[in-house]
Amino acid sequence: MPGTEAMRQLTVQGDDRPLWQGHDCFRNALAALVARAAARHGAALAAYVSDFEAGVERTRKALRSLPDAPVTAIHGDLVPPNIHIDAAGRPVAVLDFGFCTTAGDPAFEAAVTAAVWDMYGPHAEEHTAELTRLFARELGYPPATLTAYQAAYALTTYDLFGLDDRDGHFRWCAQQLRRNAVFSA
């Protein structure tokens, strides 16, 4: 589904302005969001992630260097509970828009979905790696693009529920960044 002008006016959770405000492409809008999110409470995340400032800059640089991409509708939280299926197990609806709903690069959706599909399970890291490889191969997205988007997601959502490792999402974001090849290069 093509991204619309109305979708470009949406804010994402944790931010106070439309994601696309002042930007004409998704990669630059997301790089700016990473900077704003790191400025909000970055010191809290830096206590759990080494070389934080340099990692933020590497991520922003990687985002800004991405090629132009189609602009489509982005859900931003495609996890099993948000996909309604019928009795035969076929997806029939996507639920719970709003967490990171916007217009953007469909590779962002693939990257985030690969990362969050199984955030907290005992095999979450392996599932993320396998889904990332699968989406790169089957959808044709460069692995480095998916990795940059996964770092951006962790950097823009880390503080939504708590500011230390007692919060599962914060802890997950810190883990993502510590093993992310773009952030930790």
Short mmCIF file of C-alpha atoms in Angstrom, two decimals:
data_model
loop_
_atom_site.label_atom_id
_atom_site.label_comp_id
_atom_site.label_asym_id
_atom_site.label_seq_id
_atom_site.Cartn_x
_atom_site.Cartn_y
_atom_site.Cartn_z
CA MET A 1 0.00 0.00 0.00
CA PRO A 2 1.54 3.35 -0.97
CA GLY A 3 2.40 5.75 1.82
CA THR A 4 0.19 8.83 1.83
CA GLU A 5 0.71 12.44 2.78
CA ALA A 6 -1.53 11.86 5.81
CA MET A 7 0.77 9.05 6.96
CA ARG A 8 3.72 11.43 6.70
CA GLN A 9 1.98 13.67 9.23
CA LEU A 10 1.84 10.99 11.92
CA THR A 11 4.06 11.04 14.97
CA VAL A 12 5.66 7.85 16.19
CA GLN A 13 5.41 6.82 19.81
CA GLY A 14 7.81 8.75 22.02
CA ASP A 15 8.24 11.72 19.68
CA ASP A 16 6.47 15.06 19.68
CA ARG A 17 6.36 15.90 15.96
CA PRO A 18 5.44 14.27 12.67
CA LEU A 19 8.26 11.94 11.65
CA TRP A 20 8.57 13.48 8.18
CA GLN A 21 8.41 17.13 9.36
CA GLY A 22 11.15 19.04 7.55
CA HIS A 23 12.22 16.02 5.48
CA ASP A 24 11.43 14.79 2.00
CA CYS A 25 12.76 11.24 2.35
CA PHE A 26 12.31 8.52 4.93
CA ARG A 27 16.00 7.84 5.53
CA ASN A 28 16.67 11.45 6.57
CA ALA A 29 13.50 11.65 8.65
CA LEU A 30 14.53 8.48 10.49
CA ALA A 31 18.11 9.70 10.99
CA ALA A 32 16.72 12.88 12.56
CA LEU A 33 14.41 10.82 14.80
CA VAL A 34 17.42 8.78 15.96
CA ALA A 35 19.16 12.02 16.97
CA ARG A 36 16.07 13.28 18.86
CA ALA A 37 15.56 9.94 20.60
CA ALA A 38 19.22 9.73 21.64
CA ALA A 39 18.99 13.26 23.04
CA ARG A 40 15.88 12.39 25.11
CA HIS A 41 17.47 9.87 27.47
CA GLY A 42 20.60 8.66 25.70
CA ALA A 43 22.64 8.81 28.89
CA ALA A 44 20.46 6.06 30.33
CA LEU A 45 21.12 3.80 27.34
CA ALA A 46 24.81 4.75 27.22
CA ALA A 47 25.19 3.19 30.67
CA TYR A 48 24.38 -0.19 29.08
CA VAL A 49 25.86 0.22 25.59
CA SER A 50 29.53 1.08 25.09
CA ASP A 51 30.63 3.75 22.63
CA PHE A 52 27.06 5.06 22.53
CA GLU A 53 27.59 8.45 20.88
CA ALA A 54 29.78 6.98 18.13
CA GLY A 55 27.21 4.20 17.58
CA VAL A 56 24.44 6.77 17.21
CA GLU A 57 26.52 8.65 14.64
CA ARG A 58 27.38 5.44 12.73
CA THR A 59 23.68 4.58 12.63
CA ARG A 60 22.68 8.05 11.44
CA LYS A 61 25.39 7.99 8.76
CA ALA A 62 24.25 4.53 7.59
CA LEU A 63 20.63 5.71 7.41
CA ARG A 64 21.49 8.86 5.46
CA SER A 65 23.52 6.81 2.96
CA LEU A 66 20.67 4.44 2.08
CA PRO A 67 19.39 4.69 -1.49
CA ASP A 68 15.98 6.07 -2.34
CA ALA A 69 13.22 3.56 -1.68
CA PRO A 70 9.51 3.32 -2.36
CA VAL A 71 7.31 4.92 0.27
CA THR A 72 4.67 2.54 1.59
CA ALA A 73 2.48 2.20 4.65
CA ILE A 74 4.53 1.05 7.64
CA HIS A 75 2.88 -0.65 10.61
CA GLY A 76 6.05 -0.79 12.71
CA ASP A 77 4.96 -3.52 15.13
CA LEU A 78 4.11 -6.63 13.09
CA VAL A 79 4.16 -9.31 15.75
CA PRO A 80 1.90 -12.36 16.04
CA PRO A 81 -0.66 -10.72 18.38
CA ASN A 82 -1.12 -7.89 15.84
CA ILE A 83 -1.95 -10.21 12.94
CA HIS A 84 -5.53 -11.50 12.98
CA ILE A 85 -5.94 -14.88 11.31
CA ASP A 86 -8.99 -16.84 10.25
CA ALA A 87 -9.84 -20.44 11.24
CA ALA A 88 -7.56 -21.75 8.46
CA GLY A 89 -4.61 -19.72 9.80
CA ARG A 90 -4.61 -17.19 6.96
CA PRO A 91 -3.90 -13.56 7.85
CA VAL A 92 -7.04 -11.46 7.39
CA ALA A 93 -6.25 -8.22 9.24
CA VAL A 94 -3.44 -6.26 10.82
CA LEU A 95 -4.27 -4.75 14.21
CA ASP A 96 -2.83 -2.21 16.64
CA PHE A 97 -1.53 0.55 14.42
CA GLY A 98 0.15 3.48 16.13
CA PHE A 99 3.40 2.34 17.75
CA CYS A 100 5.55 3.21 14.76
CA THR A 101 2.95 3.70 12.02
CA THR A 102 4.14 5.98 9.23
CA ALA A 103 4.96 6.14 5.56
CA GLY A 104 8.39 4.78 4.76
CA ASP A 105 10.71 2.25 3.21
CA PRO A 106 9.18 -1.26 3.23
CA ALA A 107 12.63 -2.59 4.17
CA PHE A 108 12.14 -0.84 7.53
CA GLU A 109 8.99 -2.91 8.10
CA ALA A 110 10.89 -6.10 7.22
CA ALA A 111 13.82 -5.20 9.48
CA VAL A 112 11.64 -4.35 12.46
CA THR A 113 9.45 -7.41 11.97
CA ALA A 114 12.52 -9.66 11.88
CA ALA A 115 13.79 -8.09 15.09
CA VAL A 116 10.55 -8.01 17.10
CA TRP A 117 8.78 -11.18 15.94
CA ASP A 118 10.21 -13.02 18.94
CA MET A 119 11.69 -10.37 21.20
CA TYR A 120 11.83 -12.22 24.49
CA GLY A 121 11.82 -15.93 23.69
CA PRO A 122 14.74 -18.23 24.49
CA HIS A 123 15.73 -18.31 20.80
CA ALA A 124 14.99 -14.65 20.01
CA GLU A 125 18.49 -13.81 18.79
CA GLU A 126 18.54 -16.80 16.42
CA HIS A 127 15.04 -16.00 15.15
CA THR A 128 16.03 -12.39 14.45
CA ALA A 129 19.10 -13.51 12.51
CA GLU A 130 17.17 -16.12 10.52
CA LEU A 131 14.26 -13.79 9.69
CA THR A 132 16.68 -11.03 8.71
CA ARG A 133 18.47 -13.43 6.33
CA LEU A 134 15.14 -14.70 4.98
CA PHE A 135 13.78 -11.19 4.33
CA ALA A 136 17.05 -10.15 2.69
CA ARG A 137 16.99 -13.18 0.41
CA GLU A 138 13.27 -13.38 -0.38
CA LEU A 139 12.45 -9.67 -0.51
CA GLY A 140 15.74 -8.51 -1.99
CA TYR A 141 16.68 -6.07 0.77
CA PRO A 142 20.39 -5.55 1.38
CA PRO A 143 21.34 -7.04 4.76
CA ALA A 144 23.15 -3.80 5.70
CA THR A 145 19.92 -1.86 5.14
CA LEU A 146 18.00 -4.19 7.44
CA THR A 147 20.75 -3.96 10.06
CA ALA A 148 20.74 -0.14 9.93
CA TYR A 149 16.97 -0.09 10.35
CA GLN A 150 17.16 -2.51 13.29
CA ALA A 151 19.65 -0.21 15.01
CA ALA A 152 17.39 2.77 14.32
CA TYR A 153 14.40 0.98 15.81
CA ALA A 154 16.31 0.14 19.00
CA LEU A 155 17.58 3.73 19.24
CA THR A 156 14.12 5.25 18.78
CA THR A 157 12.10 2.98 21.07
CA TYR A 158 14.46 2.14 23.96
CA ASP A 159 12.87 4.62 26.38
CA LEU A 160 9.18 4.04 25.73
CA PHE A 161 8.51 1.85 28.77
CA GLY A 162 11.43 2.35 31.15
CA LEU A 163 14.93 3.77 31.44
CA ASP A 164 16.98 0.86 32.74
CA ASP A 165 17.41 -2.85 32.34
CA ARG A 166 14.53 -3.66 34.70
CA ASP A 167 12.31 -2.92 31.70
CA GLY A 168 12.27 -5.75 29.15
CA HIS A 169 12.04 -3.49 26.10
CA PHE A 170 14.91 -1.27 27.27
CA ARG A 171 17.01 -4.37 27.94
CA TRP A 172 16.12 -5.77 24.49
CA CYS A 173 17.12 -2.51 22.78
CA ALA A 174 20.48 -2.45 24.57
CA GLN A 175 21.10 -6.08 23.54
CA GLN A 176 20.17 -5.29 19.94
CA LEU A 177 22.62 -2.41 19.81
CA ARG A 178 25.48 -4.35 21.40
CA ARG A 179 25.27 -6.99 18.65
CA ASN A 180 24.25 -4.73 15.75
CA ALA A 181 26.99 -4.52 13.08
CA VAL A 182 26.08 -0.95 12.08
CA PHE A 183 25.87 0.49 15.60
CA SER A 184 28.85 -1.42 16.98
CA ALA A 185 31.13 -1.33 13.92
#
